[in-house]
mmCIF file of C-alpha atoms in Angstrom:
data_model
loop_
_atom_site.group_PDB
_atom_site.id
_atom_site.type_symbol
_atom_site.label_atom_id
_atom_site.label_comp_id
_atom_site.label_asym_id
_atom_site.label_seq_id
_atom_site.Cartn_x
_atom_site.Cartn_y
_atom_site.Cartn_z
ATOM 1 C CA MET A 1 -18.530 -0.757 -20.936
ATOM 2 C CA SER A 2 -21.111 -2.898 -19.132
ATOM 3 C CA ASN A 3 -19.087 -6.111 -19.510
ATOM 4 C CA ARG A 4 -16.217 -4.708 -17.397
ATOM 5 C CA LYS A 5 -15.938 -6.529 -14.079
ATOM 6 C CA THR A 6 -16.559 -4.163 -11.135
ATOM 7 C CA ILE A 7 -13.840 -4.067 -8.476
ATOM 8 C CA LEU A 8 -14.566 -2.407 -5.136
ATOM 9 C CA ILE A 9 -11.510 -0.682 -3.585
ATOM 10 C CA THR A 10 -11.846 0.071 0.135
ATOM 11 C CA GLY A 11 -9.574 3.004 1.013
ATOM 12 C CA GLY A 12 -9.427 3.703 -2.713
ATOM 13 C CA ALA A 13 -8.933 7.470 -2.385
ATOM 14 C CA GLY A 14 -5.588 6.914 -0.622
ATOM 15 C CA TYR A 15 -2.066 7.081 -2.063
ATOM 16 C CA ILE A 16 -1.905 3.483 -3.267
ATOM 17 C CA GLY A 17 -5.630 3.317 -4.031
ATOM 18 C CA VAL A 18 -5.655 6.037 -6.708
ATOM 19 C CA HIS A 19 -2.652 4.481 -8.461
ATOM 20 C CA CYS A 20 -4.469 1.138 -8.416
ATOM 21 C CA ILE A 21 -7.466 2.780 -10.103
ATOM 22 C CA VAL A 22 -5.209 3.709 -13.046
ATOM 23 C CA SER A 23 -3.851 0.162 -13.308
ATOM 24 C CA LEU A 24 -7.248 -1.550 -12.962
ATOM 25 C CA VAL A 25 -8.860 0.647 -15.628
ATOM 26 C CA LYS A 26 -5.916 -0.079 -17.956
ATOM 27 C CA ALA A 27 -6.463 -3.806 -17.321
ATOM 28 C CA GLY A 28 -10.120 -3.505 -18.313
ATOM 29 C CA TYR A 29 -11.838 -3.405 -14.915
ATOM 30 C CA LYS A 30 -14.295 -0.884 -13.500
ATOM 31 C CA PRO A 31 -13.152 0.334 -10.060
ATOM 32 C CA ILE A 32 -15.548 1.785 -7.493
ATOM 33 C CA VAL A 33 -14.290 3.364 -4.282
ATOM 34 C CA VAL A 34 -15.298 3.281 -0.640
ATOM 35 C CA ASP A 35 -13.317 5.683 1.590
ATOM 36 C CA ASN A 36 -14.091 7.732 4.691
ATOM 37 C CA LEU A 37 -11.380 10.310 3.675
ATOM 38 C CA TYR A 38 -9.740 10.047 7.116
ATOM 39 C CA ASN A 39 -6.303 9.965 5.536
ATOM 40 C CA ALA A 40 -7.246 10.924 1.957
ATOM 41 C CA THR A 41 -9.068 13.536 -0.066
ATOM 42 C CA SER A 42 -11.735 13.464 -2.766
ATOM 43 C CA ASP A 43 -9.408 15.747 -4.796
ATOM 44 C CA ALA A 44 -7.279 12.654 -5.391
ATOM 45 C CA LEU A 45 -10.215 10.989 -7.090
ATOM 46 C CA LYS A 46 -10.806 14.071 -9.277
ATOM 47 C CA ALA A 47 -7.120 14.001 -10.236
ATOM 48 C CA VAL A 48 -7.231 10.290 -11.145
ATOM 49 C CA GLU A 49 -10.407 10.838 -13.207
ATOM 50 C CA ALA A 50 -8.386 13.286 -15.340
ATOM 51 C CA ILE A 51 -5.839 10.505 -16.010
ATOM 52 C CA ILE A 52 -8.290 7.708 -16.824
ATOM 53 C CA GLY A 53 -10.804 9.898 -18.660
ATOM 54 C CA GLU A 54 -13.873 8.648 -16.779
ATOM 55 C CA GLN A 55 -15.716 9.212 -13.529
ATOM 56 C CA VAL A 56 -15.051 6.998 -10.544
ATOM 57 C CA GLN A 57 -18.081 5.914 -8.548
ATOM 58 C CA PHE A 58 -17.330 6.978 -4.959
ATOM 59 C CA TYR A 59 -19.018 6.191 -1.662
ATOM 60 C CA ASN A 60 -17.923 8.366 1.249
ATOM 61 C CA LEU A 61 -18.393 5.861 4.057
ATOM 62 C CA ASP A 62 -16.505 3.894 6.682
ATOM 63 C CA VAL A 63 -15.986 0.116 6.445
ATOM 64 C CA LEU A 64 -17.034 -0.024 10.110
ATOM 65 C CA ASP A 65 -20.541 1.045 8.988
ATOM 66 C CA LYS A 66 -21.920 -2.380 8.095
ATOM 67 C CA GLU A 67 -25.302 -1.159 6.889
ATOM 68 C CA ALA A 68 -23.868 1.460 4.526
ATOM 69 C CA LEU A 69 -21.311 -1.017 3.203
ATOM 70 C CA ALA A 70 -23.981 -3.646 2.553
ATOM 71 C CA LYS A 71 -25.885 -1.074 0.478
ATOM 72 C CA VAL A 72 -22.870 -0.678 -1.829
ATOM 73 C CA PHE A 73 -22.991 -4.429 -2.544
ATOM 74 C CA GLN A 74 -26.755 -4.258 -3.134
ATOM 75 C CA GLU A 75 -26.383 -1.407 -5.614
ATOM 76 C CA ASN A 76 -23.486 -2.900 -7.632
ATOM 77 C CA GLU A 77 -22.593 -6.218 -9.158
ATOM 78 C CA ILE A 78 -19.174 -6.520 -7.554
ATOM 79 C CA PHE A 79 -16.756 -9.173 -8.794
ATOM 80 C CA ALA A 80 -13.935 -8.690 -6.270
ATOM 81 C CA VAL A 81 -12.805 -6.431 -3.438
ATOM 82 C CA VAL A 82 -9.327 -4.878 -3.062
ATOM 83 C CA HIS A 83 -9.161 -4.168 0.679
ATOM 84 C CA MET A 84 -6.875 -1.218 1.482
ATOM 85 C CA ALA A 85 -8.895 0.647 4.124
ATOM 86 C CA ALA A 86 -6.662 0.761 7.223
ATOM 87 C CA LEU A 87 -4.714 3.040 9.498
ATOM 88 C CA LYS A 88 -1.014 2.751 8.639
ATOM 89 C CA ALA A 89 1.352 4.857 10.790
ATOM 90 C CA VAL A 90 3.722 2.729 12.807
ATOM 91 C CA GLY A 91 4.431 5.337 15.522
ATOM 92 C CA GLU A 92 0.776 6.282 15.903
ATOM 93 C CA SER A 93 -0.134 2.611 16.264
ATOM 94 C CA CYS A 94 2.201 2.384 19.298
ATOM 95 C CA ALA A 95 0.435 5.390 20.856
ATOM 96 C CA MET A 96 -3.118 4.331 19.905
ATOM 97 C CA PRO A 97 -3.229 0.529 19.659
ATOM 98 C CA LEU A 98 -6.970 0.221 20.373
ATOM 99 C CA LYS A 99 -7.833 2.555 17.510
ATOM 100 C CA TYR A 100 -5.638 0.525 15.140
ATOM 101 C CA TYR A 101 -7.119 -2.820 16.190
ATOM 102 C CA HIS A 102 -10.635 -1.414 15.931
ATOM 103 C CA VAL A 103 -10.267 0.091 12.459
ATOM 104 C CA ASN A 104 -7.973 -2.498 10.851
ATOM 105 C CA VAL A 105 -9.184 -5.734 12.432
ATOM 106 C CA SER A 106 -12.878 -4.928 13.055
ATOM 107 C CA GLY A 107 -13.084 -3.262 9.644
ATOM 108 C CA THR A 108 -11.826 -6.438 7.980
ATOM 109 C CA ILE A 109 -14.304 -8.610 9.900
ATOM 110 C CA ILE A 110 -17.234 -6.359 8.953
ATOM 111 C CA LEU A 111 -16.140 -6.259 5.299
ATOM 112 C CA MET A 112 -15.860 -10.044 5.097
ATOM 113 C CA GLU A 113 -19.245 -10.478 6.772
ATOM 114 C CA VAL A 114 -20.843 -8.134 4.228
ATOM 115 C CA MET A 115 -19.030 -9.914 1.356
ATOM 116 C CA ARG A 116 -20.218 -13.321 2.574
ATOM 117 C CA GLU A 117 -23.827 -12.094 2.862
ATOM 118 C CA ALA A 118 -23.601 -10.671 -0.680
ATOM 119 C CA ASN A 119 -21.934 -13.881 -1.900
ATOM 120 C CA VAL A 120 -18.883 -11.990 -3.167
ATOM 121 C CA LYS A 121 -15.920 -14.144 -2.136
ATOM 122 C CA ASN A 122 -13.040 -12.753 -4.196
ATOM 123 C CA LEU A 123 -10.668 -10.654 -2.122
ATOM 124 C CA VAL A 124 -7.241 -9.029 -2.602
ATOM 125 C CA MET A 125 -5.760 -7.731 0.665
ATOM 126 C CA SER A 126 -3.162 -5.027 1.298
ATOM 127 C CA SER A 127 -0.767 -6.505 3.788
ATOM 128 C CA SER A 128 2.737 -5.476 4.717
ATOM 129 C CA ALA A 129 6.274 -6.759 5.072
ATOM 130 C CA THR A 130 5.953 -5.733 8.744
ATOM 131 C CA VAL A 131 4.257 -9.120 9.376
ATOM 132 C CA TYR A 132 7.722 -10.714 9.095
ATOM 133 C CA GLY A 133 8.981 -8.880 12.203
ATOM 134 C CA THR A 134 12.772 -8.702 12.451
ATOM 135 C CA PRO A 135 14.098 -10.648 9.451
ATOM 136 C CA GLN A 136 15.726 -13.979 10.266
ATOM 137 C CA TYR A 137 17.279 -14.097 6.814
ATOM 138 C CA LEU A 138 17.464 -11.970 3.640
ATOM 139 C CA PRO A 139 16.015 -11.698 1.098
ATOM 140 C CA ILE A 140 12.618 -12.384 2.721
ATOM 141 C CA ASP A 141 10.513 -14.936 0.842
ATOM 142 C CA GLU A 142 6.929 -15.954 1.604
ATOM 143 C CA LYS A 143 8.153 -18.976 3.628
ATOM 144 C CA HIS A 144 9.851 -16.623 6.117
ATOM 145 C CA PRO A 145 8.171 -16.977 9.564
ATOM 146 C CA VAL A 146 5.631 -14.293 10.436
ATOM 147 C CA GLY A 147 4.984 -12.800 13.834
ATOM 148 C CA GLY A 148 7.259 -11.073 16.308
ATOM 149 C CA CYS A 149 5.900 -7.858 14.811
ATOM 150 C CA THR A 150 7.659 -4.806 16.201
ATOM 151 C CA ASN A 151 4.530 -2.583 16.397
ATOM 152 C CA PRO A 152 0.705 -2.783 16.680
ATOM 153 C CA TYR A 153 0.267 -1.719 13.027
ATOM 154 C CA GLY A 154 2.206 -4.820 11.882
ATOM 155 C CA LYS A 155 0.199 -6.982 14.284
ATOM 156 C CA THR A 156 -3.090 -5.729 12.853
ATOM 157 C CA LYS A 157 -1.932 -6.744 9.356
ATOM 158 C CA LEU A 158 -0.893 -10.170 10.694
ATOM 159 C CA PHE A 159 -4.290 -10.644 12.416
ATOM 160 C CA MET A 160 -6.083 -9.573 9.212
ATOM 161 C CA GLU A 161 -4.118 -12.266 7.355
ATOM 162 C CA GLU A 162 -4.935 -14.860 10.058
ATOM 163 C CA ILE A 163 -8.656 -14.004 9.862
ATOM 164 C CA MET A 164 -8.577 -14.544 6.101
ATOM 165 C CA GLN A 165 -6.788 -17.879 6.457
ATOM 166 C CA ASP A 166 -9.380 -19.073 8.980
ATOM 167 C CA VAL A 167 -12.283 -17.886 6.796
ATOM 168 C CA TYR A 168 -10.771 -19.724 3.816
ATOM 169 C CA ALA A 169 -10.235 -22.885 5.897
ATOM 170 C CA SER A 170 -13.946 -22.780 6.820
ATOM 171 C CA ASP A 171 -15.226 -22.109 3.278
ATOM 172 C CA LYS A 172 -13.179 -23.030 0.193
ATOM 173 C CA GLU A 173 -15.414 -20.924 -2.081
ATOM 174 C CA TRP A 174 -13.307 -17.879 -1.095
ATOM 175 C CA ASN A 175 -10.447 -16.783 -3.320
ATOM 176 C CA ILE A 176 -8.056 -14.610 -1.372
ATOM 177 C CA ILE A 177 -4.750 -13.083 -2.434
ATOM 178 C CA VAL A 178 -2.691 -11.413 0.262
ATOM 179 C CA LEU A 179 -0.113 -8.897 -1.035
ATOM 180 C CA ARG A 180 2.700 -8.088 1.350
ATOM 181 C CA TYR A 181 3.994 -4.640 0.337
ATOM 182 C CA PHE A 182 7.545 -3.585 0.924
ATOM 183 C CA ASN A 183 8.089 0.203 0.743
ATOM 184 C CA PRO A 184 6.006 1.976 -1.905
ATOM 185 C CA ILE A 185 7.285 5.361 -3.103
ATOM 186 C CA GLY A 186 7.007 7.479 -6.241
ATOM 187 C CA SER A 187 3.940 8.589 -8.127
ATOM 188 C CA HIS A 188 2.174 8.357 -11.476
ATOM 189 C CA GLU A 189 4.471 9.623 -14.254
ATOM 190 C CA SER A 190 2.063 12.498 -15.051
ATOM 191 C CA GLY A 191 2.705 14.070 -11.624
ATOM 192 C CA THR A 192 -1.076 14.446 -11.287
ATOM 193 C CA ILE A 193 -1.501 12.000 -8.387
ATOM 194 C CA GLY A 194 0.969 11.189 -5.641
ATOM 195 C CA GLU A 195 1.507 10.785 -1.919
ATOM 196 C CA ASP A 196 -0.140 13.583 0.109
ATOM 197 C CA PRO A 197 0.221 12.721 3.800
ATOM 198 C CA LYS A 198 -1.878 14.699 6.259
ATOM 199 C CA GLY A 199 0.371 16.420 8.804
ATOM 200 C CA ILE A 200 3.994 15.358 9.244
ATOM 201 C CA PRO A 201 4.879 12.441 6.929
ATOM 202 C CA ASN A 202 5.560 9.133 8.682
ATOM 203 C CA ASN A 203 7.463 7.718 5.744
ATOM 204 C CA LEU A 204 10.914 8.613 4.501
ATOM 205 C CA ALA A 205 10.282 9.466 0.827
ATOM 206 C CA PRO A 206 7.500 12.024 1.263
ATOM 207 C CA TYR A 207 9.525 13.638 4.070
ATOM 208 C CA ILE A 208 12.573 13.975 1.795
ATOM 209 C CA SER A 209 10.500 15.487 -1.019
ATOM 210 C CA GLN A 210 8.878 17.946 1.425
ATOM 211 C CA VAL A 211 12.370 19.069 2.515
ATOM 212 C CA ALA A 212 13.366 19.387 -1.151
ATOM 213 C CA VAL A 213 10.322 21.550 -1.952
ATOM 214 C CA GLY A 214 10.950 23.744 1.091
ATOM 215 C CA LEU A 215 8.067 22.662 3.335
ATOM 216 C CA ARG A 216 10.392 21.171 5.944
ATOM 217 C CA GLU A 217 13.770 22.314 7.172
ATOM 218 C CA GLN A 218 15.723 19.076 7.171
ATOM 219 C CA LEU A 219 15.431 15.290 7.158
ATOM 220 C CA SER A 220 15.899 13.285 10.362
ATOM 221 C CA VAL A 221 17.835 10.097 9.770
ATOM 222 C CA PHE A 222 16.959 7.717 12.572
ATOM 223 C CA GLY A 223 20.140 5.826 13.394
ATOM 224 C CA ASP A 224 23.447 5.547 11.515
ATOM 225 C CA ASP A 225 24.836 2.673 13.614
ATOM 226 C CA TYR A 226 22.980 -0.274 12.087
ATOM 227 C CA ASP A 227 24.904 -3.245 10.744
ATOM 228 C CA THR A 228 24.457 -2.064 7.153
ATOM 229 C CA PRO A 229 26.945 -0.773 4.518
ATOM 230 C CA ASP A 230 26.580 2.896 5.596
ATOM 231 C CA GLY A 231 24.997 2.391 9.024
ATOM 232 C CA THR A 232 21.503 3.595 7.980
ATOM 233 C CA GLY A 233 18.438 1.377 7.602
ATOM 234 C CA VAL A 234 18.074 -0.570 4.372
ATOM 235 C CA ARG A 235 14.650 -1.054 2.738
ATOM 236 C CA ASP A 236 13.152 -2.431 -0.450
ATOM 237 C CA TYR A 237 11.571 0.593 -2.170
ATOM 238 C CA ILE A 238 9.029 -0.198 -4.873
ATOM 239 C CA HIS A 239 7.516 2.224 -7.389
ATOM 240 C CA VAL A 240 3.834 2.748 -6.531
ATOM 241 C CA MET A 241 2.822 2.066 -10.194
ATOM 242 C CA ASP A 242 4.649 -1.301 -10.069
ATOM 243 C CA LEU A 243 2.749 -1.980 -6.830
ATOM 244 C CA ALA A 244 -0.516 -0.961 -8.529
ATOM 245 C CA GLU A 245 0.201 -3.390 -11.388
ATOM 246 C CA GLY A 246 0.567 -6.091 -8.748
ATOM 247 C CA HIS A 247 -3.057 -5.571 -7.761
ATOM 248 C CA SER A 248 -4.274 -5.853 -11.364
ATOM 249 C CA CYS A 249 -2.305 -9.105 -11.677
ATOM 250 C CA ALA A 250 -3.862 -10.315 -8.411
ATOM 251 C CA VAL A 251 -7.397 -9.513 -9.621
ATOM 252 C CA LYS A 252 -6.637 -11.390 -12.845
ATOM 253 C CA LYS A 253 -5.274 -14.330 -10.806
ATOM 254 C CA ILE A 254 -8.550 -14.376 -8.803
ATOM 255 C CA THR A 255 -10.381 -15.288 -12.043
ATOM 256 C CA GLU A 256 -8.375 -18.553 -11.980
ATOM 257 C CA LYS A 257 -9.878 -19.375 -8.531
ATOM 258 C CA PRO A 258 -6.515 -19.735 -6.796
ATOM 259 C CA GLY A 259 -7.843 -20.434 -3.269
ATOM 260 C CA LEU A 260 -5.608 -18.570 -0.803
ATOM 261 C CA LYS A 261 -2.242 -17.208 -1.960
ATOM 262 C CA ILE A 262 0.320 -14.866 -0.399
ATOM 263 C CA TYR A 263 2.805 -12.819 -2.442
ATOM 264 C CA ASN A 264 5.583 -10.321 -1.662
ATOM 265 C CA LEU A 265 5.526 -7.149 -3.741
ATOM 266 C CA GLY A 266 9.035 -5.753 -3.731
ATOM 267 C CA THR A 267 11.970 -5.319 -6.087
ATOM 268 C CA GLY A 268 14.437 -7.602 -4.326
ATOM 269 C CA GLN A 269 16.887 -4.716 -4.038
ATOM 270 C CA GLY A 270 17.645 -2.916 -0.778
ATOM 271 C CA TYR A 271 18.642 0.765 -0.538
ATOM 272 C CA SER A 272 19.813 2.580 2.560
ATOM 273 C CA VAL A 273 18.367 5.865 3.787
ATOM 274 C CA LEU A 274 21.443 7.735 2.563
ATOM 275 C CA GLN A 275 21.327 5.994 -0.852
ATOM 276 C CA LEU A 276 17.698 7.057 -1.232
ATOM 277 C CA LEU A 277 18.650 10.586 -0.157
ATOM 278 C CA LYS A 278 21.399 10.697 -2.817
ATOM 279 C CA ALA A 279 18.993 9.454 -5.522
ATOM 280 C CA PHE A 280 16.546 12.203 -4.489
ATOM 281 C CA GLU A 281 19.328 14.824 -4.679
ATOM 282 C CA LYS A 282 20.068 13.606 -8.196
ATOM 283 C CA ALA A 283 16.383 13.813 -9.207
ATOM 284 C CA THR A 284 15.847 17.257 -7.661
ATOM 285 C CA GLU A 285 19.305 18.711 -8.413
ATOM 286 C CA LYS A 286 19.223 20.044 -4.852
ATOM 287 C CA ASN A 287 21.189 19.575 -1.680
ATOM 288 C CA ILE A 288 18.885 17.991 0.919
ATOM 289 C CA PRO A 289 19.972 18.796 4.507
ATOM 290 C CA TYR A 290 19.731 16.065 7.109
ATOM 291 C CA LYS A 291 20.680 15.324 10.698
ATOM 292 C CA VAL A 292 21.282 11.974 12.339
ATOM 293 C CA CYS A 293 18.987 11.194 15.295
ATOM 294 C CA PRO A 294 18.747 8.165 17.622
ATOM 295 C CA ARG A 295 17.152 4.989 16.285
ATOM 296 C CA ARG A 296 13.347 4.730 16.398
ATOM 297 C CA ALA A 297 11.700 2.000 18.448
ATOM 298 C CA GLY A 298 10.419 -0.801 16.239
ATOM 299 C CA ASP A 299 12.696 -0.140 13.256
ATOM 300 C CA ILE A 300 14.686 -3.024 11.774
ATOM 301 C CA ALA A 301 18.220 -2.715 10.299
ATOM 302 C CA ALA A 302 17.466 -4.175 6.864
ATOM 303 C CA GLY A 303 14.571 -5.739 4.980
ATOM 304 C CA TYR A 304 14.171 -6.562 1.313
ATOM 305 C CA ALA A 305 12.033 -9.032 -0.594
ATOM 306 C CA ASP A 306 12.480 -12.158 -2.618
ATOM 307 C CA PRO A 307 9.719 -11.366 -5.143
ATOM 308 C CA LYS A 308 10.163 -14.453 -7.362
ATOM 309 C CA LEU A 309 6.878 -16.177 -6.413
ATOM 310 C CA ALA A 310 4.759 -13.284 -7.664
ATOM 311 C CA GLU A 311 6.575 -13.460 -10.988
ATOM 312 C CA GLU A 312 6.222 -17.239 -11.278
ATOM 313 C CA GLU A 313 2.552 -17.408 -10.327
ATOM 314 C CA MET A 314 1.086 -14.004 -11.303
ATOM 315 C CA GLY A 315 3.472 -12.902 -14.050
ATOM 316 C CA TRP A 316 4.248 -9.761 -12.049
ATOM 317 C CA LYS A 317 7.654 -8.119 -11.719
ATOM 318 C CA ALA A 318 8.716 -4.642 -10.613
ATOM 319 C CA GLU A 319 10.050 -2.759 -13.631
ATOM 320 C CA LYS A 320 11.074 0.657 -12.282
ATOM 321 C CA GLY A 321 14.312 1.507 -10.498
ATOM 322 C CA ILE A 322 15.210 3.948 -7.739
ATOM 323 C CA ASP A 323 15.867 6.824 -10.186
ATOM 324 C CA ASP A 324 12.362 6.464 -11.698
ATOM 325 C CA MET A 325 10.864 6.413 -8.207
ATOM 326 C CA CYS A 326 12.601 9.638 -7.190
ATOM 327 C CA THR A 327 12.051 11.424 -10.496
ATOM 328 C CA ASP A 328 8.329 10.649 -10.529
ATOM 329 C CA MET A 329 7.916 11.527 -6.862
ATOM 330 C CA TRP A 330 9.685 14.857 -7.411
ATOM 331 C CA ARG A 331 7.514 15.622 -10.437
ATOM 332 C CA TRP A 332 4.413 15.223 -8.240
ATOM 333 C CA GLN A 333 5.848 17.188 -5.314
ATOM 334 C CA SER A 334 7.246 20.066 -7.379
ATOM 335 C CA LYS A 335 3.960 20.443 -9.296
ATOM 336 C CA ASN A 336 1.917 20.120 -6.087
ATOM 337 C CA PRO A 337 4.060 21.561 -3.268
ATOM 338 C CA ASN A 338 1.144 21.466 -0.834
ATOM 339 C CA GLY A 339 -0.308 18.206 -2.132
ATOM 340 C CA TYR A 340 -3.808 18.156 -3.567
ATOM 341 C CA SER A 341 -4.633 21.463 -1.901
ATOM 342 C CA SER A 342 -1.920 23.271 -3.963
#
């Protein structure tokens, strides 16, 4: 086991992080996790250990704690970092912009300083399709202009990308892959790990599944007057295990010393809110009540990816469709109605 390359995942106890652990172990890497459990739980790590059949080395610390983070690098021979630690709720970012800039931007600066001092210069970053702002054309490819972000969360991701581009320009020893996620949903097929938001879910899919399992009364559909086929917002939903595979492909790509690369992780297929709702009803065999509410500030009408570049350069392609996403998500939610605390 000692010849497995060690990958540090910041924010690795979160929804996407634990699914990435499964994928990285399958690809022959040894993941270790740093997480302050602000929006996650150590129960998720216990659950993922049951899937992979080994213990995950875990450091309960904050990426803003430079000294503690440096110690992790001193204690381990780290090959690359997958940087996921960030605050991620769009609405909350509008209410608390300073907190978002502090955690997301300062956290990235501190991490990269520690990496530089430890001479670990391989980095995969979790970014977001929100950096594209309101789409100027569809599907969105990596040449699409960035900026014009509709909320502080999206701006923090854009600034994190800008910081990485400037660092790379100053020192070509860095290898950085930026992954722009579209809308991850679903869960591992075992139903053992999945999305467990603290408080009221900010994202559509976990909200729908909480309505289906009886935790919430009905779904709020924000706006049915968009210029889309059924008037509701259209998004590119991607199965979280496909997304996780994207990170394994990115870590493999890092071994080729690619310099700085940016890839979209999406399916290339857009689904409306009501189409996702119907797919969920099919998976759950339940009627899911909903009401239409006014549009939310900062929401776009439609956004979906052109994911071809990731396939051409990393050999990655999303394999799972909307029915898989809903079926797997429902398996997790129905087995764990109250999340990891069930």
